[in-house]
XYZ file of C-alpha atoms in Angstrom:
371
model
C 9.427 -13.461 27.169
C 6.832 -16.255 26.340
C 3.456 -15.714 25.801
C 1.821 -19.009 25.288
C -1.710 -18.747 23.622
C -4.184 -21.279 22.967
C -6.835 -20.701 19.756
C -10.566 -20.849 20.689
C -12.786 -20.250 17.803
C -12.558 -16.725 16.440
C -10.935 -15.510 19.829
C -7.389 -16.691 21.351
C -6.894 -16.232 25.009
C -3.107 -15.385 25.880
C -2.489 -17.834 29.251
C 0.509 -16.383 30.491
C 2.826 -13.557 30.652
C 6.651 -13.862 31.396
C 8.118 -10.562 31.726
C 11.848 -10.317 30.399
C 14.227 -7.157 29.565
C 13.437 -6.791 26.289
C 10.010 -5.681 26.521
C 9.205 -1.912 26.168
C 7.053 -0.304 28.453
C 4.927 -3.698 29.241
C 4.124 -1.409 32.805
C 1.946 1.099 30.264
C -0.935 -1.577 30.427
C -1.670 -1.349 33.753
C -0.583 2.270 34.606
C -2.823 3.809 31.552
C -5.750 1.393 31.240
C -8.670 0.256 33.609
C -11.644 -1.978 33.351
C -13.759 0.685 33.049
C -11.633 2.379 30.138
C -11.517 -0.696 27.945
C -14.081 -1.471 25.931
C -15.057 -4.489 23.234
C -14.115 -3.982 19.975
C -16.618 -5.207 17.592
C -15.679 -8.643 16.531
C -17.629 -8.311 12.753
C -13.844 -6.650 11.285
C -11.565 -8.684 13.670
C -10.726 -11.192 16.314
C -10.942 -10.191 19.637
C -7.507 -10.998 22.016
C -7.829 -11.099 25.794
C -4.334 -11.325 27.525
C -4.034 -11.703 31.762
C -4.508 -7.679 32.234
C -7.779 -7.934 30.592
C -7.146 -5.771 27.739
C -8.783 -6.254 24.496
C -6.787 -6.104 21.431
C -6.993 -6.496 17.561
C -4.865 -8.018 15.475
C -4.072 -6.670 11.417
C -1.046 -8.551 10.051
C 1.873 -8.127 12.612
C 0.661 -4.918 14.882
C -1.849 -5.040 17.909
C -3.892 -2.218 18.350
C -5.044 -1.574 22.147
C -8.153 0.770 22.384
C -9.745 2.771 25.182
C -11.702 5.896 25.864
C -9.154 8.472 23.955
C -5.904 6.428 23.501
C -4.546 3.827 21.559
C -1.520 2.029 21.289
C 0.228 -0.341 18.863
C 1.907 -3.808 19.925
C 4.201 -5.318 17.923
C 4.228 -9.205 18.064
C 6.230 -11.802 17.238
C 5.555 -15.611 16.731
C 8.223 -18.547 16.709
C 8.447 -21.794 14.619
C 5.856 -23.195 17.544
C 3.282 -20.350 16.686
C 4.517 -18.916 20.536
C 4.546 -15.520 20.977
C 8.443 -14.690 21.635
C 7.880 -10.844 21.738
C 5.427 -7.896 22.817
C 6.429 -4.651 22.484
C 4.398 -1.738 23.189
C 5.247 1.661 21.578
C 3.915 5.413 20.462
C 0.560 5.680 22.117
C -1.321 8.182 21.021
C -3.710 10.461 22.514
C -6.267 12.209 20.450
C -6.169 15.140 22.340
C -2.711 16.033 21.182
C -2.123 17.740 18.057
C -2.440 16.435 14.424
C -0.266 18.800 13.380
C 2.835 17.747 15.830
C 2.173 13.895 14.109
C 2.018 15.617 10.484
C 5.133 17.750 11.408
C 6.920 14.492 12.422
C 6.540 13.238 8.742
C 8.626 15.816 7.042
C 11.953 13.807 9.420
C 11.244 10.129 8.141
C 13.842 10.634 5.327
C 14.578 13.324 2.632
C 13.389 10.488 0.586
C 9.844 10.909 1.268
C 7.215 13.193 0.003
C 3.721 13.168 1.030
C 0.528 14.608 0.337
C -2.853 15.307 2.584
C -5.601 16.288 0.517
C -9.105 17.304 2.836
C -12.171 17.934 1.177
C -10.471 18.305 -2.405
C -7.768 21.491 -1.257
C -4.191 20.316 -0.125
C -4.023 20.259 3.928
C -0.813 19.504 4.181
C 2.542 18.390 1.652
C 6.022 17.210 1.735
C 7.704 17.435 -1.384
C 4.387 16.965 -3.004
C 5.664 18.579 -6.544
C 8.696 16.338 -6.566
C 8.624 13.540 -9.131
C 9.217 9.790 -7.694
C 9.197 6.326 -8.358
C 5.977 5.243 -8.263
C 5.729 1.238 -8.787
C 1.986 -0.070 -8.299
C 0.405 3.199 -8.209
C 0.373 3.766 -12.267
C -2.236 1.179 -12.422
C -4.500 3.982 -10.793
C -4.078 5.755 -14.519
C -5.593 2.800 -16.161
C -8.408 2.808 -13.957
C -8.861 5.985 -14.871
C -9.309 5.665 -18.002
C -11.548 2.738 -17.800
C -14.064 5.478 -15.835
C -13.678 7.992 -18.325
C -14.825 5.520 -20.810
C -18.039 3.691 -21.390
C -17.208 0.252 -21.890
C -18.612 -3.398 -21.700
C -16.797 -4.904 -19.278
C -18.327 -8.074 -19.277
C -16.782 -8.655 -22.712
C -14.057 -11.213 -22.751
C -10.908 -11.063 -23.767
C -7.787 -13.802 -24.626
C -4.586 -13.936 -22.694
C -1.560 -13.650 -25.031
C 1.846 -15.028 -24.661
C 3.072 -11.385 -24.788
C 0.355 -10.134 -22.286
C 2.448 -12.042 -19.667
C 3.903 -10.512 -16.971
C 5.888 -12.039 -13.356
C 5.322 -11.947 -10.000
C 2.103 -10.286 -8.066
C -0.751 -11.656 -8.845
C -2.373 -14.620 -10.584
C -2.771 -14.187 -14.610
C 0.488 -15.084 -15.335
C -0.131 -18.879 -14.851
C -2.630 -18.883 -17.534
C -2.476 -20.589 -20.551
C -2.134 -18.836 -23.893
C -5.967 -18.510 -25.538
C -7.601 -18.089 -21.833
C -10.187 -15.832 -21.454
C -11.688 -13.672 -18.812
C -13.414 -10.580 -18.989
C -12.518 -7.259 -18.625
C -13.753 -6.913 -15.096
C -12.254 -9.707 -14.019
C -8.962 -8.346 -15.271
C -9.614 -4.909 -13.384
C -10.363 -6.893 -10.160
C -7.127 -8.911 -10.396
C -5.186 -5.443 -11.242
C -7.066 -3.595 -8.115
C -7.057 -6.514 -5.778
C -3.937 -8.481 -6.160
C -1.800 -5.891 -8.307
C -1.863 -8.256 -11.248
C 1.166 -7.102 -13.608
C -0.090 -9.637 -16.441
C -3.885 -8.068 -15.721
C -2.263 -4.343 -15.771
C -0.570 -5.233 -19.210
C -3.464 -6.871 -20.893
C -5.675 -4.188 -19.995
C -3.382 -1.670 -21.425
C -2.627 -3.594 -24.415
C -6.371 -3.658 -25.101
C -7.087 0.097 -24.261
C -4.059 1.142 -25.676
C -1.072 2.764 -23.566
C -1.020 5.580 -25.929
C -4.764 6.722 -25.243
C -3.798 5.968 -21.467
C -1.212 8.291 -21.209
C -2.909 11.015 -23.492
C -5.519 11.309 -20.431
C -2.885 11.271 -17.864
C -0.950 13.860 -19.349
C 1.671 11.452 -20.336
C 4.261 11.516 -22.933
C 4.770 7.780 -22.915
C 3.659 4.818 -20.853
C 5.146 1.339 -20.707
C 3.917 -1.744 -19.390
C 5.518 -3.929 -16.092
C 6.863 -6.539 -18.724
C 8.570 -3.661 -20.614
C 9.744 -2.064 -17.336
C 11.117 -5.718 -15.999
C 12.732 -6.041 -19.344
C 14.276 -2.764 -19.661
C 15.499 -2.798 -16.016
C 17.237 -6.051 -16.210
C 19.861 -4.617 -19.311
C 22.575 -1.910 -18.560
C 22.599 -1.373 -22.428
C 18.630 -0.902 -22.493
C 18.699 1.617 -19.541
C 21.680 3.460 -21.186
C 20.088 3.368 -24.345
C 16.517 4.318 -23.008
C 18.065 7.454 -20.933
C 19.410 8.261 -24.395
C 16.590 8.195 -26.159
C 13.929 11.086 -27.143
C 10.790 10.009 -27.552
C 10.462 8.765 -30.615
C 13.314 6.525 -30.253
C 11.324 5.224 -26.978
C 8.427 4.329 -28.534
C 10.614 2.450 -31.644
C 12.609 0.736 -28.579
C 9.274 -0.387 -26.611
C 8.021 -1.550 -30.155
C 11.202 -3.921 -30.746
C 10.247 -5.794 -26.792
C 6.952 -6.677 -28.030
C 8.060 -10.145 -28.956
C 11.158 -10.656 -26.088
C 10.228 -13.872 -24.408
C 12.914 -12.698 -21.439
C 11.657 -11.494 -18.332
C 13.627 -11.707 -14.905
C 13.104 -10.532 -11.701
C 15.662 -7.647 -10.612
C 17.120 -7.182 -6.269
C 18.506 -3.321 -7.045
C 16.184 -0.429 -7.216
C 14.793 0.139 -10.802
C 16.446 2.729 -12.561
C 13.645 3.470 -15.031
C 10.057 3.810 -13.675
C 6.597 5.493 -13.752
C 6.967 8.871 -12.237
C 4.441 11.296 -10.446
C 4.186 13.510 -7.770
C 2.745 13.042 -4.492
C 0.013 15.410 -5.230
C -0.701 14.437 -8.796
C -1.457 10.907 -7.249
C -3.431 12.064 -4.558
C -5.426 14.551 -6.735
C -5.831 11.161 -9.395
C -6.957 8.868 -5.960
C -9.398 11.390 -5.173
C -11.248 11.507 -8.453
C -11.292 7.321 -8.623
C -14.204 5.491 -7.194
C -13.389 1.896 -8.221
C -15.355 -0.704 -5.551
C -12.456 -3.417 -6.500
C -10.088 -0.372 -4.441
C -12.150 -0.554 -1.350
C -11.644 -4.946 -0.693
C -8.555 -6.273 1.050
C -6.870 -4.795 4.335
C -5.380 -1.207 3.622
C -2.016 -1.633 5.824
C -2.007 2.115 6.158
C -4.965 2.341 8.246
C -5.639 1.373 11.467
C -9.426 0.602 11.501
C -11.435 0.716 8.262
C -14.412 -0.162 9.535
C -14.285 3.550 11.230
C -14.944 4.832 7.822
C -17.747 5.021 5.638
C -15.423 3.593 2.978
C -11.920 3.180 2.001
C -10.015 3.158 -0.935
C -6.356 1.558 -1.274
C -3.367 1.197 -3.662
C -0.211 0.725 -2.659
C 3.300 -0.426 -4.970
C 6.364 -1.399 -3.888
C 9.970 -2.424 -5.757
C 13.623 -2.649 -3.948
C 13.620 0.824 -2.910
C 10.504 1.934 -3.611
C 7.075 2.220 -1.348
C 4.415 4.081 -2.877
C 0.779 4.519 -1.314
C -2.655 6.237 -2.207
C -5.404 6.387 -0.235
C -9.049 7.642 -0.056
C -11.213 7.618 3.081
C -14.850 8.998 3.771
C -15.495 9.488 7.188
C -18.793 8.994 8.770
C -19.316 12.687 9.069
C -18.748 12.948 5.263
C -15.231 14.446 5.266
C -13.109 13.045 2.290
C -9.611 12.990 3.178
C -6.844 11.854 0.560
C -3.406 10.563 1.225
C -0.372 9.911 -1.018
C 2.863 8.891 0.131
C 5.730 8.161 -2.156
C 9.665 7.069 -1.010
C 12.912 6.644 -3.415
C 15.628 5.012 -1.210
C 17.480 4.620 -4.680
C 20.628 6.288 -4.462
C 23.093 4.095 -2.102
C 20.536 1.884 -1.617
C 20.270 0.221 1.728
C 17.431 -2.364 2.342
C 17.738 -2.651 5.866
C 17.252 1.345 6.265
C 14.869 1.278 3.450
C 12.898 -1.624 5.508
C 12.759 0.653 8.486
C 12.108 4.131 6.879
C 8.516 2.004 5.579
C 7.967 0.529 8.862
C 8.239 4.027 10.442
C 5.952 5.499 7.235
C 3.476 3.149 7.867
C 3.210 3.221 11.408
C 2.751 7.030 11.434
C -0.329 7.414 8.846
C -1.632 4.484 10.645
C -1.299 7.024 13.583
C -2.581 9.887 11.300
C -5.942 7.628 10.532
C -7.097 7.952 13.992
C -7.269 11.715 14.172
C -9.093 11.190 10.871
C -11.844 8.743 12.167
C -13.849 11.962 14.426
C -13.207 13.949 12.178
């Protein structure tokens, strides 16, 4: 199948369908949609599609949502090298007037790797494994941010980069020269937006990881560049697992001055760990703005909601998500959803155990927009 499209401003109009085999359920257009169902979606949050049936679509990253009086559906899509579109696939439509709790239910069979956590309203509304500690990647920056709102600071002050502050990958600090300065909001906004490690480790260097974990409820907290450096050394993990906690703290003092960091392909064996519910229960008392920019890729629409908040963290075998929304009728609703494919790690399963996560809260998020 070929679906040629042409781009016209802010819209692109697909010129022609080509039906092959591989397409799933391409009939479900026509059989569950009319002219009178469809409607425009409002082009301020994204760009409008119009393909030969006269269905109007959205597009957020690689899924197609297709919206009518009651339903939805998502579309899969896929582009070649020519920017064609080589594949449409159709799947799960949902109708609203099913049952929440059937689409909830159907969480608990993802994997035994997966716990989740609904919070409505501040009281749990629904759990999977939501006591059990996992992984969580990303989602300890949440603590920091924390603390920063507990805490009346100046965060226009500025503060200098260090050679040691210096983190890899995710974000944008770690290019900086030694001396630079920004302030501490615009270190927040690169930890919040873009999941800056180097911005998550100067920020805890300057508030102090100790005072950080004392308001978590944390017996010890360690920074990404400890956590890539410790990860990367069958001797440090050994010795780490070892270790009480005074030895831990003497071993995180002796990395202060390694210049060795590396990137790591296995699933990290030590971690920042939390349950499902701790991390929703933490998400629900945070009200950073920097949490509400970008595209939440658990949610279908956010511009259904009053406001969203988002955090999400990811590692080889690890995909970790928090989430705060505020519906227009006021409701607060809460998600956390944490999965470990650690043990016989597979990253092809582990790929599609996320895909399948992901596509069912984004499922989830439409119940939650009438509500």
């Amino acid at each position: 199948m070929i679906l040629e499209h042409r781009k016209v401003k802010k819209s692109e109009i697909l010129l022609r369908i080509v039906s092959s085999g591989n397409i799933t359920n391409e009939s479900m257009t026509r059989d569950l949609f009319d002219d009178d169902q469809l409607k425009a979606i409002e082009d301020s949050f994204s760009r409008l599609k119009i393909c030969s049936q006269n269905i109007l679509v959205w597009e957020a990253g690689n899924f197609w949502r297709i919206k009518s009086s009651g339903l939805s559906m998502m579309a899969n899509i896929k582009l070649n090298k020519f920017d064609q579109i080589i594949d449409l696939s159709f799947f799960n439509i949902l109708n609203k007037d099913q049952s929440i709790d059937k689409l909830l239910e159907s969480l608990k069979y993802i994997s035994e790797d997966f716990g989740f956590c609904l919070i409505k309203n501040g009281d749990i509304s629904f759990n999977i494994k939501s006591d059990h500690k996992f992984q969580i990647a990303s989602l300890f920056k949440l603590w920091i941010i924390k603390y920063i709102e507990s805490n009346d600071y100046d965060l226009l002050n500025f503060i200098q980069i260090d050679e040691y502050d210096k983190s890899i990958e995710s974000g944008l600090l770690h290019k900086f020269s030694k001396g630079s300065s920004i302030t501490i909001d615009q270190a927040i906004f690169m930890m919040c937006v873009y999941s800056d490690n180097t911005a998550a480790d100067i920020l805890l260097n300057l508030f102090g990881k100790r005072n950080i974990a004392l308001l978590n409820n944390l017996d010890i907290l360690i920074s990404t560049r400890e956590w890539f450096i410790i990860n990367n050394s069958e001797d440090l993990i050994k010795l780490w697992i070892e270790s009480d906690l005074k030895e831990r703290r003497n071993l995180l003092n002796s990395l202060s001055s390694s210049k060795q960091i590396d990137q790591f392909d296995q699933p990290p064996v030590i971690g920042w760990e939390s349950t499902p519910e701790s991390i929703a229960m933490l998400m629900r008392d945070i009200n950073n703005q920097y949490l509400t920019f970008g595209y939440p890729p658990v949610v279908y629409d956010p511009s259904a909601f009053q406001k969203v908040y988002y955090k999400g963290g990811h590692a080889p075998g690890i995909f970790s998500f928090a989430c705060k929304i505020i519906t227009r009728n006021d409701t607060e609703f809460t998600l956390c959803g944490l999965i470990n494919s650690i043990d016989n790690y597979n990253s092809r399963k582990h790929d599609d155990d996320v895909s399948l996560i992901i596509q069912k809260i984004k499922q989830l998020t439409l119940f939650l927009e009438d509500m």
